Coordinates of C-alpha atoms in Angstrom, one line a residue:
X557 CA 128.8 190.2 33.5
X558 CA 125.9 190.4 36.0
X559 CA 125.1 193.5 37.9
X560 CA 125.6 194.0 41.5
X561 CA 121.9 192.8 42.4
X562 CA 122.3 189.5 40.6
X563 CA 122.2 186.0 42.3
X564 CA 125.6 184.4 43.4
X565 CA 127.2 181.8 41.0
X566 CA 126.2 178.2 41.4
X567 CA 129.8 177.1 41.9
X568 CA 130.6 179.5 44.7
X569 CA 130.0 178.9 48.4
X570 CA 126.6 179.9 49.6
X571 CA 126.4 182.5 52.3
X572 CA 125.5 181.3 55.8
X573 CA 121.8 181.9 56.7
X574 CA 121.2 183.2 60.2
X575 CA 119.2 180.8 62.4
X576 CA 115.8 182.0 63.4
X577 CA 114.9 181.6 67.0
X578 CA 111.7 179.9 65.9
X579 CA 113.5 177.0 64.3
X580 CA 114.0 173.8 66.4
X581 CA 117.5 172.6 67.2
X582 CA 118.3 169.3 65.6
X583 CA 121.1 166.7 66.2
X584 CA 122.1 163.6 64.4
X585 CA 123.4 160.6 66.6
X586 CA 125.3 157.9 64.8
X587 CA 125.7 154.1 65.7
X588 CA 123.4 153.9 68.6
X589 CA 122.0 150.3 69.0
X590 CA 118.3 149.8 68.9
X591 CA 116.5 148.8 72.0
X592 CA 116.2 145.3 70.8
X593 CA 120.1 145.0 70.2
X594 CA 120.7 146.3 73.8
X595 CA 118.4 143.8 75.5
X596 CA 120.0 140.9 73.5
X597 CA 123.4 142.0 74.6
X598 CA 122.4 142.4 78.2
X599 CA 120.8 139.0 78.3
X600 CA 124.0 137.4 76.8
X601 CA 126.2 139.1 79.3
X602 CA 123.9 137.9 82.1
X603 CA 124.0 134.3 80.9
X604 CA 127.8 134.4 80.6
X605 CA 128.1 135.7 84.2
X606 CA 125.9 133.0 85.5
X607 CA 128.0 130.3 83.8
X608 CA 131.1 131.7 85.2
X609 CA 129.7 131.8 88.7
X610 CA 128.5 128.2 88.3
X611 CA 131.9 127.0 87.1
X612 CA 133.6 128.8 89.9
X613 CA 131.3 127.1 92.4
X614 CA 131.9 123.7 91.0
X615 CA 135.6 124.1 91.2
X616 CA 135.5 125.3 94.8
X617 CA 133.1 122.7 95.9
X618 CA 134.6 119.7 94.0
X619 CA 136.5 118.3 96.9
X620 CA 133.4 118.3 99.1
X621 CA 131.3 116.8 96.3
X622 CA 133.9 114.1 95.7
X623 CA 134.1 113.1 99.3
X624 CA 130.3 112.8 99.6
X625 CA 130.1 110.7 96.5
X626 CA 132.9 108.5 97.9
X627 CA 131.0 108.0 101.2
X628 CA 127.4 107.8 99.9
X629 CA 127.7 106.3 96.4
X630 CA 130.9 104.5 95.9
X631 CA 130.8 101.9 98.7
X632 CA 133.3 99.0 98.3
X633 CA 131.8 95.4 98.6
X634 CA 131.1 94.5 102.2
X635 CA 131.2 98.2 103.4
X636 CA 128.0 99.1 105.3
X637 CA 127.4 102.3 107.5
X638 CA 126.2 101.5 111.0
X639 CA 124.4 104.8 111.5
X640 CA 121.3 105.5 109.7
X641 CA 121.8 108.2 106.9
X642 CA 119.3 111.0 107.0
X643 CA 117.5 111.7 103.7
X644 CA 117.0 114.5 103.1
X645 CA 119.6 116.1 105.3
X646 CA 118.4 118.8 107.6
X647 CA 120.3 122.0 108.2
X648 CA 121.0 123.5 111.6
X649 CA 117.8 125.3 112.6
X650 CA 117.8 129.1 113.6
X651 CA 117.5 128.1 117.3
X652 CA 119.2 129.7 120.1
X653 CA 120.9 127.6 122.9
X654 CA 122.1 128.8 126.3
X655 CA 125.6 127.9 127.5
X656 CA 126.8 127.2 131.0
X657 CA 127.6 130.9 131.6
X658 CA 124.1 132.0 130.5
X659 CA 125.2 133.3 127.1
X660 CA 123.1 132.9 124.0
X661 CA 124.6 130.7 121.3
X662 CA 122.8 130.4 117.9
X663 CA 122.9 126.7 116.8
X664 CA 124.0 127.6 113.2
X665 CA 127.2 129.1 114.7
X666 CA 128.3 125.5 115.5
X667 CA 128.7 124.7 111.8
X668 CA 132.1 124.3 110.0
X669 CA 133.0 121.4 112.4
X670 CA 131.7 117.8 112.5
X671 CA 129.3 117.7 115.5
X672 CA 128.7 114.5 117.6
X673 CA 125.5 115.2 119.4
X674 CA 123.6 113.7 122.4
X675 CA 120.2 115.0 123.8
X676 CA 119.1 114.5 127.4
X677 CA 117.3 116.2 130.3
X678 CA 119.7 118.3 132.4
X679 CA 119.3 115.9 135.4
X680 CA 121.3 113.5 133.2
X681 CA 120.2 109.9 134.0
X682 CA 122.4 106.8 133.5
X683 CA 121.8 106.7 129.7
X684 CA 122.8 110.3 129.4
X685 CA 126.0 109.7 131.4
X686 CA 126.8 106.8 129.2
X687 CA 126.3 108.8 126.1
X688 CA 128.5 111.6 127.4
X689 CA 131.3 109.1 128.2
X690 CA 131.1 107.5 124.8
X691 CA 131.2 110.8 123.1
X692 CA 134.4 111.8 124.9
X693 CA 136.1 108.4 124.5
X694 CA 135.2 108.0 120.8
X695 CA 136.3 111.5 120.0
X696 CA 139.7 110.7 121.8
X697 CA 139.9 107.5 119.8
X698 CA 140.0 109.5 116.5
X699 CA 143.6 110.6 117.4
X700 CA 144.9 113.3 115.1
X701 CA 141.3 113.8 113.6
X702 CA 139.7 114.5 117.0
X703 CA 140.0 118.2 116.6
X704 CA 137.7 118.1 113.6
X705 CA 135.0 116.6 115.8
X706 CA 133.0 118.6 118.5
X707 CA 131.0 116.6 121.0
X708 CA 127.9 118.4 121.9
X709 CA 125.3 117.9 124.7
X710 CA 122.0 119.6 124.0
X711 CA 120.3 119.9 127.3
X712 CA 116.5 120.1 127.8
X713 CA 114.5 120.5 130.9
X714 CA 115.7 122.4 133.8
X715 CA 118.2 125.3 133.0
X716 CA 121.0 124.7 135.6
X717 CA 123.8 122.4 134.7
X718 CA 124.5 119.9 137.5
X719 CA 127.7 120.8 139.3
X720 CA 128.7 117.1 139.5
X721 CA 129.0 117.0 135.6
X722 CA 131.0 120.2 135.0
X723 CA 134.5 118.7 135.5
X724 CA 133.9 116.0 132.8
X725 CA 132.6 118.5 130.3
X726 CA 135.6 120.8 130.0
X727 CA 136.1 119.9 126.3
X728 CA 132.4 119.6 125.4
X729 CA 130.0 122.1 123.9
X730 CA 127.0 122.1 126.3
X731 CA 123.9 124.1 125.5
X732 CA 120.4 124.2 127.0
X733 CA 117.8 124.2 124.3
X734 CA 114.0 124.1 124.2
X735 CA 113.0 120.5 123.7
X736 CA 109.8 121.2 121.7
X737 CA 111.8 123.4 119.3
X738 CA 114.7 120.9 119.1
X739 CA 112.2 118.2 118.1
X740 CA 111.4 120.2 114.9
X741 CA 114.9 119.4 113.7
X742 CA 116.3 116.2 115.2
X743 CA 113.9 113.2 115.1
X744 CA 114.2 109.8 116.9
X745 CA 113.6 106.5 115.1
X746 CA 109.9 105.2 115.4
X747 CA 109.2 104.0 118.9
X748 CA 112.3 105.7 120.3
X749 CA 112.8 108.9 122.2
X750 CA 115.1 111.8 121.2
X751 CA 117.4 111.0 124.1
X752 CA 118.0 107.5 122.8
X753 CA 120.2 108.3 120.0
X754 CA 123.5 109.9 119.1
X755 CA 123.6 112.2 116.1
X756 CA 126.1 113.5 113.5
X757 CA 126.1 116.8 111.8
X758 CA 128.5 117.5 108.9
X759 CA 130.7 120.7 108.7
X760 CA 128.3 122.2 106.3
X761 CA 125.7 122.2 109.1
X762 CA 123.5 119.3 108.0
X763 CA 122.2 116.5 110.3
X764 CA 123.1 113.6 108.2
X765 CA 123.3 110.5 110.5
X766 CA 121.6 108.9 113.5
X767 CA 123.0 106.0 115.5
X768 CA 120.5 103.4 116.8
X769 CA 119.4 103.2 120.4
X770 CA 121.5 100.9 122.5
X771 CA 124.4 101.4 120.0
X772 CA 127.6 99.5 119.8
X773 CA 130.3 102.1 120.5
X774 CA 132.9 100.2 118.3
X775 CA 130.6 100.3 115.3
X776 CA 130.0 104.1 116.0
X777 CA 133.8 104.6 115.9
X778 CA 134.1 102.8 112.5
X779 CA 131.5 105.2 111.0
X780 CA 133.2 108.3 112.5
X781 CA 136.7 107.1 111.2
X782 CA 135.1 106.7 107.7
X783 CA 133.6 110.2 107.8
X784 CA 136.9 111.7 108.8
X785 CA 138.7 109.8 106.0
X786 CA 136.1 110.8 103.4
X787 CA 136.4 114.5 104.3
X788 CA 140.0 114.7 104.9
X789 CA 140.8 116.5 101.6
X790 CA 138.6 119.6 102.4
X791 CA 137.8 119.6 106.1
X792 CA 140.2 121.3 108.6
X793 CA 140.0 121.6 112.4
X794 CA 138.4 124.7 113.8
X795 CA 136.0 127.2 112.5
X796 CA 136.8 130.1 110.1

């Protein structure tokens, strides 16, 4: 039997040793991923999120895409558009027009409706009046689809709107715009003037068609009816 000053037995618990203030505090952390593993996981999550967003966009945009494929690509034999298709299409520019009450109206705010546009000096000569008449009559001829088409006169030149024209323009969108700025967006055919044509902008805000100078209104109507049919599955009257 050992004396009182002997060491403890090897099979007994060792007494706790007080921690010295000079010794560092250490911790052990288990199961933390390495920097490489974290980066790989983050990249995978980002790719998965992008694929989900792409699929969601394709599902929501599929009616629009289908209607455009139908109109521009799948053309039955004998079918020809009268208006010239604009390639590439040009979005509504960030220009500001002035309405008859003197209020500023950004052109992009006209989107989400089909737009049937004429351009002419505010004095409005015989050609201008003829275009305005056709715009009104052809819109009415669309019947139930007329509320999906806005007829628009983009005025240039002098600011005041002639009083003689006001009664005939109650259902039109009439905006004064700077002609030089407008010419950076709409373009006439070679050898023609900007005011010689009628133009079509789709509900997504893209200029997509230009009718020829001295156009045949019956052929314009045929194209407008086709556009209304091609977009009937997704386009609705009014703006959101």
